[in-house]
mmCIF file of C-alpha atoms in Angstrom:
data_model
loop_
_atom_site.group_PDB
_atom_site.id
_atom_site.type_symbol
_atom_site.label_atom_id
_atom_site.label_comp_id
_atom_site.label_asym_id
_atom_site.label_seq_id
_atom_site.Cartn_x
_atom_site.Cartn_y
_atom_site.Cartn_z
ATOM 1 C CA MET A 8 121.027 76.130 110.424
ATOM 2 C CA THR A 9 121.998 79.422 108.745
ATOM 3 C CA ARG A 10 120.755 82.765 109.977
ATOM 4 C CA PRO A 11 118.705 84.788 107.518
ATOM 5 C CA GLU A 12 120.140 88.070 106.335
ATOM 6 C CA ASP A 13 119.772 90.909 108.859
ATOM 7 C CA PRO A 14 116.397 92.477 107.950
ATOM 8 C CA GLN A 15 117.366 95.933 109.235
ATOM 9 C CA ALA A 16 120.532 95.975 107.103
ATOM 10 C CA ALA A 17 118.471 94.940 104.073
ATOM 11 C CA ASP A 18 115.901 97.647 104.848
ATOM 12 C CA LEU A 19 118.542 100.361 105.254
ATOM 13 C CA SER A 20 120.094 99.289 101.965
ATOM 14 C CA GLN A 21 116.689 99.721 100.294
ATOM 15 C CA LEU A 22 116.136 103.060 102.078
ATOM 16 C CA THR A 23 119.445 104.541 100.888
ATOM 17 C CA ARG A 24 118.702 106.882 98.004
ATOM 18 C CA ILE A 25 114.941 106.394 98.358
ATOM 19 C CA SER A 26 113.012 109.209 96.705
ATOM 20 C CA LEU A 27 111.615 111.845 99.037
ATOM 21 C CA ASP A 28 108.729 112.043 96.538
ATOM 22 C CA THR A 29 108.637 115.827 96.315
ATOM 23 C CA ASP A 30 109.999 118.515 94.008
ATOM 24 C CA HIS A 31 110.127 121.079 96.841
ATOM 25 C CA PRO A 32 111.174 119.461 100.137
ATOM 26 C CA ILE A 33 109.931 121.313 103.212
ATOM 27 C CA CYS A 34 109.737 120.428 106.885
ATOM 28 C CA GLN A 35 106.318 119.008 107.744
ATOM 29 C CA VAL A 36 106.398 120.706 111.153
ATOM 30 C CA CYS A 37 107.756 124.241 110.643
ATOM 31 C CA GLY A 38 107.527 124.690 106.853
ATOM 32 C CA GLN A 39 111.264 125.422 106.503
ATOM 33 C CA PRO A 40 112.435 124.831 102.893
ATOM 34 C CA LEU A 41 115.021 122.038 102.702
ATOM 35 C CA HIS A 42 117.914 121.785 100.245
ATOM 36 C CA GLU A 43 120.516 119.321 99.073
ATOM 37 C CA GLY A 44 122.917 118.523 101.912
ATOM 38 C CA ASP A 45 120.486 119.476 104.705
ATOM 39 C CA ASP A 46 120.136 117.075 107.640
ATOM 40 C CA ILE A 47 116.635 115.649 107.930
ATOM 41 C CA THR A 48 114.537 113.210 109.908
ATOM 42 C CA ALA A 49 112.292 111.055 107.747
ATOM 43 C CA TYR A 50 109.452 108.623 108.382
ATOM 44 C CA ALA A 51 109.572 105.615 106.063
ATOM 45 C CA TYR A 52 107.019 102.818 105.894
ATOM 46 C CA CYS A 53 106.272 99.607 104.053
ATOM 47 C CA ALA A 54 102.972 97.777 104.481
ATOM 48 C CA ALA A 55 103.173 94.007 104.922
ATOM 49 C CA GLY A 56 103.311 92.425 101.478
ATOM 50 C CA ASP A 57 104.479 95.587 99.692
ATOM 51 C CA PRO A 58 107.869 95.243 97.997
ATOM 52 C CA ALA A 59 109.159 98.772 98.595
ATOM 53 C CA TYR A 60 109.318 101.512 101.207
ATOM 54 C CA ALA A 61 107.870 104.998 100.804
ATOM 55 C CA ILE A 62 108.650 108.218 102.640
ATOM 56 C CA GLY A 63 105.625 109.454 104.565
ATOM 57 C CA TYR A 64 107.054 112.793 105.688
ATOM 58 C CA ILE A 65 110.299 114.648 106.302
ATOM 59 C CA MET A 66 111.344 117.161 108.946
ATOM 60 C CA CYS A 67 114.278 119.524 109.210
ATOM 61 C CA GLY A 68 117.311 118.665 111.270
ATOM 62 C CA SER A 69 118.159 115.463 113.008
ATOM 63 C CA ASP A 70 115.507 114.844 115.658
ATOM 64 C CA VAL A 71 114.729 118.497 116.412
ATOM 65 C CA HIS A 72 110.918 118.373 116.116
ATOM 66 C CA GLU A 73 108.400 116.332 118.046
ATOM 67 C CA HIS A 74 106.293 114.248 115.727
ATOM 68 C CA PRO A 75 103.813 111.369 115.850
ATOM 69 C CA THR A 76 105.029 108.403 117.848
ATOM 70 C CA VAL A 77 102.107 106.077 117.148
ATOM 71 C CA PHE A 78 102.981 103.146 114.946
ATOM 72 C CA THR A 79 100.749 100.754 113.014
ATOM 73 C CA ARG A 80 100.532 96.979 113.243
ATOM 74 C CA GLY A 81 101.026 95.412 109.798
ATOM 75 C CA VAL A 82 103.372 98.163 108.624
ATOM 76 C CA ARG A 83 107.173 98.112 108.910
ATOM 77 C CA GLU A 84 108.116 101.647 109.954
ATOM 78 C CA TYR A 85 111.318 103.583 110.500
ATOM 79 C CA VAL A 86 112.186 107.011 111.801
ATOM 80 C CA LEU A 87 115.497 107.794 110.127
ATOM 81 C CA THR A 88 118.066 110.549 110.235
ATOM 82 C CA GLY A 89 120.127 111.342 107.166
ATOM 83 C CA HIS A 90 120.559 114.126 104.671
ATOM 84 C CA ILE A 91 119.111 115.220 101.355
ATOM 85 C CA GLY A 92 120.861 114.327 98.143
ATOM 86 C CA THR A 93 119.860 114.551 94.504
ATOM 87 C CA CYS A 94 119.751 112.004 91.755
ATOM 88 C CA SER A 95 119.738 113.265 88.162
ATOM 89 C CA ASN A 96 118.249 111.543 85.146
ATOM 90 C CA THR A 97 119.969 112.902 82.039
ATOM 91 C CA HIS A 98 117.481 111.160 79.739
ATOM 92 C CA THR A 99 114.475 112.994 81.201
ATOM 93 C CA GLN A 100 116.492 116.059 82.291
ATOM 94 C CA SER A 101 115.028 115.741 85.797
ATOM 95 C CA THR A 102 116.351 115.710 89.334
ATOM 96 C CA THR A 103 114.905 113.781 92.270
ATOM 97 C CA TYR A 104 115.548 114.473 95.947
ATOM 98 C CA VAL A 105 116.670 111.360 97.825
ATOM 99 C CA LEU A 106 117.575 110.293 101.376
ATOM 100 C CA LEU A 107 121.289 109.658 101.868
ATOM 101 C CA ASN A 108 123.079 107.890 104.744
ATOM 102 C CA PRO A 109 119.948 106.756 106.600
ATOM 103 C CA THR A 110 120.427 105.854 110.256
ATOM 104 C CA ALA A 111 117.592 104.122 112.086
ATOM 105 C CA VAL A 112 116.446 105.976 115.201
ATOM 106 C CA VAL A 113 113.170 104.108 115.786
ATOM 107 C CA THR A 114 111.881 100.892 114.213
ATOM 108 C CA SER A 115 108.447 99.309 114.398
ATOM 109 C CA PRO A 116 108.109 95.841 112.836
ATOM 110 C CA THR A 117 104.939 94.633 111.112
ATOM 111 C CA THR A 118 104.049 92.258 113.951
ATOM 112 C CA THR A 119 103.543 94.979 116.575
ATOM 113 C CA ALA A 120 102.725 98.647 117.063
ATOM 114 C CA GLU A 121 105.470 98.930 119.706
ATOM 115 C CA PRO A 122 108.434 101.109 118.707
ATOM 116 C CA HIS A 123 112.011 99.992 119.193
ATOM 117 C CA VAL A 124 114.265 102.948 119.992
ATOM 118 C CA HIS A 125 117.850 102.401 118.858
ATOM 119 C CA PRO A 126 119.998 103.413 121.858
ATOM 120 C CA ASP A 127 123.126 104.013 119.764
ATOM 121 C CA ALA A 128 121.438 106.137 117.102
ATOM 122 C CA PRO A 129 122.962 109.564 116.721
ATOM 123 C CA THR A 130 120.541 112.394 117.417
ATOM 124 C CA PRO A 131 122.725 115.493 117.331
ATOM 125 C CA ARG A 132 121.377 118.588 119.043
ATOM 126 C CA SER A 133 122.682 122.112 119.129
ATOM 127 C CA PRO A 134 124.325 122.691 122.538
ATOM 128 C CA THR A 135 123.860 126.468 122.200
ATOM 129 C CA GLN A 136 120.073 126.420 122.623
ATOM 130 C CA PRO A 137 118.603 126.039 126.123
ATOM 131 C CA THR A 138 116.868 122.694 126.505
ATOM 132 C CA GLN A 139 113.735 124.144 128.109
ATOM 133 C CA GLN A 140 112.944 126.080 124.886
ATOM 134 C CA GLU A 141 113.403 123.113 122.542
ATOM 135 C CA PRO A 142 110.576 120.781 121.534
ATOM 136 C CA THR A 143 110.542 117.325 123.073
ATOM 137 C CA PRO A 144 113.173 115.209 121.288
ATOM 138 C CA LEU A 145 111.879 112.159 119.442
ATOM 139 C CA LEU A 146 113.639 109.667 121.715
ATOM 140 C CA THR A 147 112.161 111.282 124.822
ATOM 141 C CA ALA A 148 108.684 111.363 123.314
ATOM 142 C CA VAL A 149 108.826 107.698 122.353
ATOM 143 C CA ARG A 150 110.161 106.597 125.719
ATOM 144 C CA GLU A 151 107.794 108.697 127.828
ATOM 145 C CA HIS A 152 104.598 109.154 125.840
ATOM 146 C CA ALA A 153 104.081 106.300 123.385
ATOM 147 C CA ARG A 154 101.360 103.806 124.210
ATOM 148 C CA SER A 155 100.864 100.596 122.297
ATOM 149 C CA ASP A 156 97.154 101.341 121.804
ATOM 150 C CA GLY A 157 97.937 104.702 120.162
ATOM 151 C CA GLY A 158 96.048 106.720 122.794
ATOM 152 C CA SER A 159 97.227 109.822 124.538
ATOM 153 C CA PRO A 160 99.120 109.627 127.825
ATOM 154 C CA ARG A 161 96.992 108.842 130.865
ATOM 155 C CA GLU A 162 95.601 111.801 132.776
ATOM 156 C CA GLY A 163 97.770 112.807 135.669
ATOM 157 C CA SER A 164 100.867 111.061 134.279
ATOM 158 C CA GLU A 165 102.494 114.304 133.158
#
């Protein structure tokens, strides 16, 4: 019996050069304008039965902001790191911002709302900033605060 093609590899192939669907990319969290070449973290999703992924939001840097860690059953979701590129259409004289070199940090398949954190995913951080002043990194938030029912952490657990 042959193994089907690796679904994550197929997804990442589809997510490479996916449109960020904005003419003016900015970080959803801090409002920082983003430009071609900037590192970003992006949330991509594809509802069961849909043929293509869409970008739900983008944030500056590679895993520098805390963001929602609740995932949805019936939707294939990724938190990706990568950088912004552009794709030009000479016929329409337009430029589209796209995600380049996506690396999966967190995956949530359609069959569950449980996230899968990729242990080997790069999440570079600036060593010059003290850790106590930085927001909770995505991987920490997912490991420590995510609940499968989407609720907030239990009282007294923090």
